[in-house]
JSON list of C-alpha atoms in Angstrom, two decimals:
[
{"chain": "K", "resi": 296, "resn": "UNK", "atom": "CA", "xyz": [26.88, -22.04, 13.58]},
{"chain": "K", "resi": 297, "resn": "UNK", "atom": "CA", "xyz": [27.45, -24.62, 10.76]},
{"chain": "K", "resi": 298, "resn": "UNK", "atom": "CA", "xyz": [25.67, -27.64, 8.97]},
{"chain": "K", "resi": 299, "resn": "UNK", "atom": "CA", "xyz": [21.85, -26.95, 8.03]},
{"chain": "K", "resi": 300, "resn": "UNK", "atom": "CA", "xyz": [19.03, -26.94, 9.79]},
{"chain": "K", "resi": 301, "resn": "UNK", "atom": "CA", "xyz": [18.88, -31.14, 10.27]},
{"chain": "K", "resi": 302, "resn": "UNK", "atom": "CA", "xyz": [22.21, -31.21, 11.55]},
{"chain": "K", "resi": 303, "resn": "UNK", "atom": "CA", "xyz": [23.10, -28.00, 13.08]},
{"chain": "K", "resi": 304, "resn": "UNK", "atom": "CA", "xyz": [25.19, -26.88, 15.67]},
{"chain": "K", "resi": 305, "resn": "UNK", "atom": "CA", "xyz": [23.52, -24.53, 18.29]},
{"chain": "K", "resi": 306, "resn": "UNK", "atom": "CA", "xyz": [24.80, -21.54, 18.72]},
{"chain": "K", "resi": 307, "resn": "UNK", "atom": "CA", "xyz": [25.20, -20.85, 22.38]},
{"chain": "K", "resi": 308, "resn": "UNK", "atom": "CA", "xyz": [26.94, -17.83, 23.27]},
{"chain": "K", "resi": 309, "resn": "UNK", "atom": "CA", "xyz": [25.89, -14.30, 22.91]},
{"chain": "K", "resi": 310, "resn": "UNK", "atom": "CA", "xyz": [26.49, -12.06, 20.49]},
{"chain": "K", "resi": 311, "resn": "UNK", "atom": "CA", "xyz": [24.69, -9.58, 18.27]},
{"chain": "K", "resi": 312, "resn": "UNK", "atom": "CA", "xyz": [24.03, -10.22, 14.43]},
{"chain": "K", "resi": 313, "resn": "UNK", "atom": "CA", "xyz": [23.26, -7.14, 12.02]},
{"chain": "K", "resi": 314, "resn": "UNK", "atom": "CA", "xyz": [21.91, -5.11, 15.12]},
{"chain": "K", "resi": 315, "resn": "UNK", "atom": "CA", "xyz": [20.58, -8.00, 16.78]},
{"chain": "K", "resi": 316, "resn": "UNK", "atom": "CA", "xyz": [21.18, -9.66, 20.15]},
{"chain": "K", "resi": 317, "resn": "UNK", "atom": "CA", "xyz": [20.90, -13.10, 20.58]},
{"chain": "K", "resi": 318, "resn": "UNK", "atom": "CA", "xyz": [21.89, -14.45, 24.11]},
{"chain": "K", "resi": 319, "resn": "UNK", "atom": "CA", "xyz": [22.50, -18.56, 23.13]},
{"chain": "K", "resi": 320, "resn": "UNK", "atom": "CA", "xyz": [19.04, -19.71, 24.04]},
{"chain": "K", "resi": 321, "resn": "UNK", "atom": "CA", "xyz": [15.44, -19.00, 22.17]},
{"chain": "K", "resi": 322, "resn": "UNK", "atom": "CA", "xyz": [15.77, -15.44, 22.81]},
{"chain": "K", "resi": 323, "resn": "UNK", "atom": "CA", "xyz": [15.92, -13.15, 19.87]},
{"chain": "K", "resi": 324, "resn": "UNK", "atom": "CA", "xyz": [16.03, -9.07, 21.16]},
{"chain": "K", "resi": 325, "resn": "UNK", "atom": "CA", "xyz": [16.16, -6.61, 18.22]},
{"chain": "K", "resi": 326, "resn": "UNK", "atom": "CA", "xyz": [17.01, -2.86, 19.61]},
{"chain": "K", "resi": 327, "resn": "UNK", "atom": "CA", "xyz": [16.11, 0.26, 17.75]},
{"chain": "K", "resi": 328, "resn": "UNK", "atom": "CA", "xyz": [13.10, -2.02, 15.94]},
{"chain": "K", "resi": 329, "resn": "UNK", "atom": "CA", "xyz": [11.74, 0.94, 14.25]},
{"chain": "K", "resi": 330, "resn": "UNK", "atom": "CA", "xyz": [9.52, 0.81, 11.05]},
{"chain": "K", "resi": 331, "resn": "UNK", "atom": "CA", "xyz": [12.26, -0.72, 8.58]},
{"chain": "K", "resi": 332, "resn": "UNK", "atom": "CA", "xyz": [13.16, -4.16, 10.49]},
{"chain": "K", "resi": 333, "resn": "UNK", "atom": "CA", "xyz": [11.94, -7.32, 9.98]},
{"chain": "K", "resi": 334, "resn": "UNK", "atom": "CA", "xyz": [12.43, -10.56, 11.28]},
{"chain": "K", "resi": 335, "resn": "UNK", "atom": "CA", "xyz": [11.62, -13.66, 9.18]},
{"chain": "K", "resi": 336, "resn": "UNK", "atom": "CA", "xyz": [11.71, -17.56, 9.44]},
{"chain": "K", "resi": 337, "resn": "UNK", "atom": "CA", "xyz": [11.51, -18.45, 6.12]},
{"chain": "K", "resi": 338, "resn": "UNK", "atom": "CA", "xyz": [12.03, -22.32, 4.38]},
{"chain": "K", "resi": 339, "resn": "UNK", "atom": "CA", "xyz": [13.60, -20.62, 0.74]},
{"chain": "K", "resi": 340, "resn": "UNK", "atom": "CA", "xyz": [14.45, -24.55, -0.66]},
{"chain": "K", "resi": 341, "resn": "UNK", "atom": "CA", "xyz": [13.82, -24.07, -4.62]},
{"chain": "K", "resi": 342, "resn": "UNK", "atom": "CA", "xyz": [10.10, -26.16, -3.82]},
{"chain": "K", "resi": 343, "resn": "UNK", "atom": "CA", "xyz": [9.50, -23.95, -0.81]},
{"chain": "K", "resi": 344, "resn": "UNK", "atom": "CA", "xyz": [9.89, -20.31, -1.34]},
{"chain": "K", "resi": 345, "resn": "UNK", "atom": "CA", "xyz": [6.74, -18.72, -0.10]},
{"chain": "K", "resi": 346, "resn": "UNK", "atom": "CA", "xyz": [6.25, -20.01, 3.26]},
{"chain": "K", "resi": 347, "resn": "UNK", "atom": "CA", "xyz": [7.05, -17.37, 6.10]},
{"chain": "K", "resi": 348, "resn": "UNK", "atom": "CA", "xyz": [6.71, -16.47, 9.13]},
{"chain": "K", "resi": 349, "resn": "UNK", "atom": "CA", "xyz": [7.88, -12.55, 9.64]},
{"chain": "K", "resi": 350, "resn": "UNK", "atom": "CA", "xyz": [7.17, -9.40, 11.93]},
{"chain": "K", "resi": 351, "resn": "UNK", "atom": "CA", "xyz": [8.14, -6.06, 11.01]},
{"chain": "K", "resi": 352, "resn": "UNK", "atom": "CA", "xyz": [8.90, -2.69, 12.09]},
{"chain": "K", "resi": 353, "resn": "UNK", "atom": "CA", "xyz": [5.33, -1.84, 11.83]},
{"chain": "K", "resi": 354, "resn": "UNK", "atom": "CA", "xyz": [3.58, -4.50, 14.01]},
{"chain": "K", "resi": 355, "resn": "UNK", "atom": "CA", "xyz": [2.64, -6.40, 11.38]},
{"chain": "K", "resi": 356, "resn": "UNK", "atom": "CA", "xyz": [3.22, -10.48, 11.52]},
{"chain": "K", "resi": 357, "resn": "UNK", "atom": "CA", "xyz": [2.38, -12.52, 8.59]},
{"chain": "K", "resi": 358, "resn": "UNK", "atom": "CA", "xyz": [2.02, -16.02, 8.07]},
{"chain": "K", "resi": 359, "resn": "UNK", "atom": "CA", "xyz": [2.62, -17.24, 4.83]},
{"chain": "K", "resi": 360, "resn": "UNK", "atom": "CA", "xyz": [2.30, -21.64, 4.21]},
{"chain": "K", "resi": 361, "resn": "UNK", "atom": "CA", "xyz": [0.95, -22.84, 1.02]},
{"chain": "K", "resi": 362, "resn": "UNK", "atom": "CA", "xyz": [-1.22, -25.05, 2.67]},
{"chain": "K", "resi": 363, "resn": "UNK", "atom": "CA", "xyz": [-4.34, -24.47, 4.38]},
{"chain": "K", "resi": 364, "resn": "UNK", "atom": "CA", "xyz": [-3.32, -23.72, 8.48]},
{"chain": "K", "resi": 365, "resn": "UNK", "atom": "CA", "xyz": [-5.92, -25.32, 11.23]},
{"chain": "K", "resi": 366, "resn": "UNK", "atom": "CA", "xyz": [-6.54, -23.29, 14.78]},
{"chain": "K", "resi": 367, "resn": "UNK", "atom": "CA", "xyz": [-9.08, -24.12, 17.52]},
{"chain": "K", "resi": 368, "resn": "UNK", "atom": "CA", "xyz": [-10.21, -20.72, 17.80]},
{"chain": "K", "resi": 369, "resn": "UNK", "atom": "CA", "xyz": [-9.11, -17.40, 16.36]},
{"chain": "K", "resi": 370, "resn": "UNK", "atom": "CA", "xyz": [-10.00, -14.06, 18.63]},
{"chain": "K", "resi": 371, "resn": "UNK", "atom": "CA", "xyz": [-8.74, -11.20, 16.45]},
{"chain": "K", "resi": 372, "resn": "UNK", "atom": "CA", "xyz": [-8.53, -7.24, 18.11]},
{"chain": "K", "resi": 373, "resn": "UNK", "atom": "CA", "xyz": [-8.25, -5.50, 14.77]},
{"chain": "K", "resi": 374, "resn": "UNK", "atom": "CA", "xyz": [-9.58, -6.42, 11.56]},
{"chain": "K", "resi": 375, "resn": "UNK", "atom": "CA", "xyz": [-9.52, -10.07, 9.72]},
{"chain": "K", "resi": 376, "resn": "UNK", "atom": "CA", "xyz": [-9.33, -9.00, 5.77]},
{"chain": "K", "resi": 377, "resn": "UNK", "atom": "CA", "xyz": [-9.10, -11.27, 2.58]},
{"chain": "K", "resi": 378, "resn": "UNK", "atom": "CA", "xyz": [-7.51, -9.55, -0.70]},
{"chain": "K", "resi": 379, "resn": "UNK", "atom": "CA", "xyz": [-10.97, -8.53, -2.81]},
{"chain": "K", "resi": 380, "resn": "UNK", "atom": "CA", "xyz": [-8.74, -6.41, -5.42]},
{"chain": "K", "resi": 381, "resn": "UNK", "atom": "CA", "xyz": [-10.14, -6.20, -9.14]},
{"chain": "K", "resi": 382, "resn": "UNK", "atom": "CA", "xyz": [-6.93, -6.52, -10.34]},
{"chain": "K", "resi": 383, "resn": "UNK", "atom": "CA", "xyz": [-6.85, -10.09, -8.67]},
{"chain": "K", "resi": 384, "resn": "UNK", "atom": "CA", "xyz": [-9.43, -11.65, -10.67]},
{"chain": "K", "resi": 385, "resn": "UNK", "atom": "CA", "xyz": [-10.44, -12.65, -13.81]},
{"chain": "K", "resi": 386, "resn": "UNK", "atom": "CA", "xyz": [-14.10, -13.95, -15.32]},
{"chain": "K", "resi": 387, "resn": "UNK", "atom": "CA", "xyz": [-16.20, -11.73, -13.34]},
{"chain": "K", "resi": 388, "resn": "UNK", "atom": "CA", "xyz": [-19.82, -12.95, -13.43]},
{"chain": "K", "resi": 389, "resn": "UNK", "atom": "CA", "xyz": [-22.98, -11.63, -11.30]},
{"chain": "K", "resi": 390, "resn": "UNK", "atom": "CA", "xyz": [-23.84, -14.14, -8.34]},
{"chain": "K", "resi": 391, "resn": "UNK", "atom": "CA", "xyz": [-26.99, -15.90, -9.24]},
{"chain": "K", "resi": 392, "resn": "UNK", "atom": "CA", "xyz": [-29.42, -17.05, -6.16]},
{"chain": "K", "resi": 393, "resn": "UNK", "atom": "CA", "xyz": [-29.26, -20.82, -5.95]},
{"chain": "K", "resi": 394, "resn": "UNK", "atom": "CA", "xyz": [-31.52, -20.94, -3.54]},
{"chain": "K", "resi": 395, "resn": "UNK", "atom": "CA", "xyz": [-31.66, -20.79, 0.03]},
{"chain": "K", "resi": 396, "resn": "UNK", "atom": "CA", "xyz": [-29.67, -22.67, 3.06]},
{"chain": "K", "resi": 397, "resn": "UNK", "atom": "CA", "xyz": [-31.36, -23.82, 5.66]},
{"chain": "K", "resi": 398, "resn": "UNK", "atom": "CA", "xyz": [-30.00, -22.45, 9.21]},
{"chain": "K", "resi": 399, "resn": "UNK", "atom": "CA", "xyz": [-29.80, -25.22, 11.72]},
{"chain": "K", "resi": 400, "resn": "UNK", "atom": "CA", "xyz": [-29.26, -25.40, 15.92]},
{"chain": "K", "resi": 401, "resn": "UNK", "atom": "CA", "xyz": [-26.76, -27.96, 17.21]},
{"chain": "K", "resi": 402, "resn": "UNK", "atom": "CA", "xyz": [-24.46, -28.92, 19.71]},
{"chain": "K", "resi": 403, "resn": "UNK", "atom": "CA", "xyz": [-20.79, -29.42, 18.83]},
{"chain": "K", "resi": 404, "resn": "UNK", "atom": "CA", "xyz": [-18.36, -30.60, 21.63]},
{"chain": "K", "resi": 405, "resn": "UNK", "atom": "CA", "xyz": [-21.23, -30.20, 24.13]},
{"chain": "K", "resi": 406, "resn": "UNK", "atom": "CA", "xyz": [-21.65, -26.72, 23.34]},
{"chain": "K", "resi": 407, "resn": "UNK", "atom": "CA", "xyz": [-24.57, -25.40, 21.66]},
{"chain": "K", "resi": 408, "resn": "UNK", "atom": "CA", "xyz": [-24.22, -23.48, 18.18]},
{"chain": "K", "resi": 409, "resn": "UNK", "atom": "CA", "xyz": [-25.74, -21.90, 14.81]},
{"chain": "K", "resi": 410, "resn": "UNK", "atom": "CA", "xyz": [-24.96, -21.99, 11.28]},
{"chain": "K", "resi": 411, "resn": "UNK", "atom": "CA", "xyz": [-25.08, -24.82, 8.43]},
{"chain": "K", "resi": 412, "resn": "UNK", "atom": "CA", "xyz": [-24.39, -27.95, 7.58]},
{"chain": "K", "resi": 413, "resn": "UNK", "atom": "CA", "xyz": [-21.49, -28.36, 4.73]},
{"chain": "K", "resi": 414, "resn": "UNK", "atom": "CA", "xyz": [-22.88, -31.14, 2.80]},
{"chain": "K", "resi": 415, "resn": "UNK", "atom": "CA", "xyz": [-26.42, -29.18, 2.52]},
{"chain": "K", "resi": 416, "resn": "UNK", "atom": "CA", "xyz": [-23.97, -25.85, 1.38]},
{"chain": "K", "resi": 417, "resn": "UNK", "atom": "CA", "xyz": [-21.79, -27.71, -0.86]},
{"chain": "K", "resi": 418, "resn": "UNK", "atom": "CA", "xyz": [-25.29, -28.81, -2.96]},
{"chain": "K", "resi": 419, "resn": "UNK", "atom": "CA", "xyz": [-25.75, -24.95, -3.45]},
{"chain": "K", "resi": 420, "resn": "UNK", "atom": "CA", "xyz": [-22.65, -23.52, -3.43]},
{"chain": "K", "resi": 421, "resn": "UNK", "atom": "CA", "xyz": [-19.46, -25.97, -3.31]},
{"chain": "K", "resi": 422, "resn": "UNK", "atom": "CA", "xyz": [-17.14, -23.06, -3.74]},
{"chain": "K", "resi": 423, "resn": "UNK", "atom": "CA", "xyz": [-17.83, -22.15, -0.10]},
{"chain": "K", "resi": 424, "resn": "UNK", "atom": "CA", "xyz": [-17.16, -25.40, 1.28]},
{"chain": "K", "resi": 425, "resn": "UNK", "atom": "CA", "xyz": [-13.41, -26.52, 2.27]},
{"chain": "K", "resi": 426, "resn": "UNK", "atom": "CA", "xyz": [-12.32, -29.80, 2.56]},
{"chain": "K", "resi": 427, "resn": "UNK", "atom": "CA", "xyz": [-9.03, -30.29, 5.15]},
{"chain": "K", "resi": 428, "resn": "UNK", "atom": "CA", "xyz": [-6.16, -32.26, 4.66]},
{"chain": "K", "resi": 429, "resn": "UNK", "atom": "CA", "xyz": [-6.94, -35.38, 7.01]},
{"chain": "K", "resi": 430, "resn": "UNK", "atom": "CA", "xyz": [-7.84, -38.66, 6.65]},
{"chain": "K", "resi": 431, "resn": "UNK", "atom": "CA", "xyz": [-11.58, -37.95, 7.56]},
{"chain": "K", "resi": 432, "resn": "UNK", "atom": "CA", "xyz": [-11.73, -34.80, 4.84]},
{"chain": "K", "resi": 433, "resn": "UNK", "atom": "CA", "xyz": [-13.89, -33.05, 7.02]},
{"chain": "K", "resi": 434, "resn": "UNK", "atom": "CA", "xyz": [-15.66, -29.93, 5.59]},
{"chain": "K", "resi": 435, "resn": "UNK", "atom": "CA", "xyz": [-16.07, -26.21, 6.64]},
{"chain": "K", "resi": 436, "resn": "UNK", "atom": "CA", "xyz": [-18.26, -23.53, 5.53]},
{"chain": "K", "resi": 437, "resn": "UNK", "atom": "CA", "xyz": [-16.47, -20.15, 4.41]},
{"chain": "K", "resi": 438, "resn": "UNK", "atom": "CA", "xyz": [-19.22, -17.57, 5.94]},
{"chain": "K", "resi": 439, "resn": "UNK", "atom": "CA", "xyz": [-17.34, -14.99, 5.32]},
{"chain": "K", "resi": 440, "resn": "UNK", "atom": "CA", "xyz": [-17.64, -15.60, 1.44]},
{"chain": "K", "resi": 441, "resn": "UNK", "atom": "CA", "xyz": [-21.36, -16.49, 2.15]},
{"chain": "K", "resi": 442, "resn": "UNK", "atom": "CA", "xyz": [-22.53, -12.60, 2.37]},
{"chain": "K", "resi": 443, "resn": "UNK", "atom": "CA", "xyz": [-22.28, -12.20, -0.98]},
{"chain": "K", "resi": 444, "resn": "UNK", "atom": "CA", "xyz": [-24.76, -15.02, -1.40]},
{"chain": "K", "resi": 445, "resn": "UNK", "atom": "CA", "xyz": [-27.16, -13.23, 1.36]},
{"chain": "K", "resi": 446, "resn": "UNK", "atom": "CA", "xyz": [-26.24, -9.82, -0.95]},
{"chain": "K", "resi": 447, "resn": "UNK", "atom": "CA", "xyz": [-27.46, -11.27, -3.92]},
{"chain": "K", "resi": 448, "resn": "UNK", "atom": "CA", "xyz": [-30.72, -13.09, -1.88]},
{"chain": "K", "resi": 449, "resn": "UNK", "atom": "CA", "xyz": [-31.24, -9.53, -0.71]},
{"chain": "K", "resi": 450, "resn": "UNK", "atom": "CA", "xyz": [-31.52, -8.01, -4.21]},
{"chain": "K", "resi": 451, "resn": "UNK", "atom": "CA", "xyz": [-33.71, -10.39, -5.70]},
{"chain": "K", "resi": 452, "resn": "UNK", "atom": "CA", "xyz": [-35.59, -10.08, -2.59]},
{"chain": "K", "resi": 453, "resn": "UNK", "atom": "CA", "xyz": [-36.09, -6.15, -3.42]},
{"chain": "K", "resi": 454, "resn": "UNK", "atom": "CA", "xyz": [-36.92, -6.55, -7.02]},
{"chain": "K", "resi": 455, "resn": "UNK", "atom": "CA", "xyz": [-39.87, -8.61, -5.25]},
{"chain": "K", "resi": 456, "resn": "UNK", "atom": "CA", "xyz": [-40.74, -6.17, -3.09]},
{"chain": "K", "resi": 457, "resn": "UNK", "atom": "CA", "xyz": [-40.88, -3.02, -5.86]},
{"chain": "K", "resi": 458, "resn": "UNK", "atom": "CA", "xyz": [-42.65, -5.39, -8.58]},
{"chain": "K", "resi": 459, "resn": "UNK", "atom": "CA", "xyz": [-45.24, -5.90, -5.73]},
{"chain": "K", "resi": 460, "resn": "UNK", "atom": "CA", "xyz": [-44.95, -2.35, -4.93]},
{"chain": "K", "resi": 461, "resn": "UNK", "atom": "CA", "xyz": [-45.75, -1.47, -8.80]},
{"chain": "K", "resi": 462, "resn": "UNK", "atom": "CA", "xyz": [-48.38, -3.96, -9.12]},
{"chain": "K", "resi": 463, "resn": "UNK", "atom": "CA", "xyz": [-49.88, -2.45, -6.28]},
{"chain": "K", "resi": 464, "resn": "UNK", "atom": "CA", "xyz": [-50.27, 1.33, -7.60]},
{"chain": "K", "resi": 465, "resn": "UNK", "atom": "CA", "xyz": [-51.34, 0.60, -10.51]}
]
């Protein structure tokens, strides 16, 4: 194999790299996989260096672009996780309530639905609202960020409740 990836040419007999067969066509086989192999596609130009796509030993894939990445729809078996680490962030303040977002009905592609409406979010809380890439900027709503907004309705809703409570008894 020789040239780059623009202008290179295909390597089309068998043979095994590092441990690994490759029979000439898309088929990659690694033998012995165990817990310490990896296999990455990876664009490492000096502007480029963290997009990835890899799968290790441990059945782990990642997908690494530094761009946001657009799916019709995601059906995960195990858990979907974001990094919520301490050591990640920096000017830690208390969510404040901002008030409340109106659930809504609707049908989208014929099919009918829940949730919000981004433009009514973004007036609230913009940093829950994404706008894509494309000409139309189209905007989506982060709901997994937005229960620490219904946390934070659901303590000021308590302090209600045991003011009420105290006002009561006495």
């Amino acid at each position: 194999m020789s040239g780059n990836a623009g202008s290179a040419t295909k390597l089309q007999t068998a043979r095994t790299i590092n441990g690994t067969s490759f029979n000439g066509t898309a088929n990659i086989t690694t033998a012995n996989w165990g817990t310490t192999r990896s296999i990455y596609i990876q664009d490492a130009t000096a502007t480029n260096t963290s997009s990835a796509v890899s799968v290790n030993g441990g059945g782990n894939a990642y997908l690494k672009l530094p761009t946001n990445i657009k799916v019709g729809t995601l059906t995960a078996t195990g858990e979907v996780t974001a990094y919520s680490d301490i050591r990640l962030k920096t000017d830690i303040q208390p969510l404040e309530n901002r008030g409340y977002i109106k659930p809504v009905t609707y049908k989208k592609d014929g099919k009918d639905s829940i949730g919000f409406i981004a433009q009514e979010v973004r007036e609230l809380y913009p940093e829950l609202v994404i706008e894509d890439n494309t000409e139309d900027k189209y905007l989506s709503v982060n709901y997994a960020q937005y229960v620490a907004v219904l946390q934070a309705q659901i303590i000021d809703l308590k302090k209600e409740i045991d003011e009420l409570k105290n006002i009561k008894t006495k």
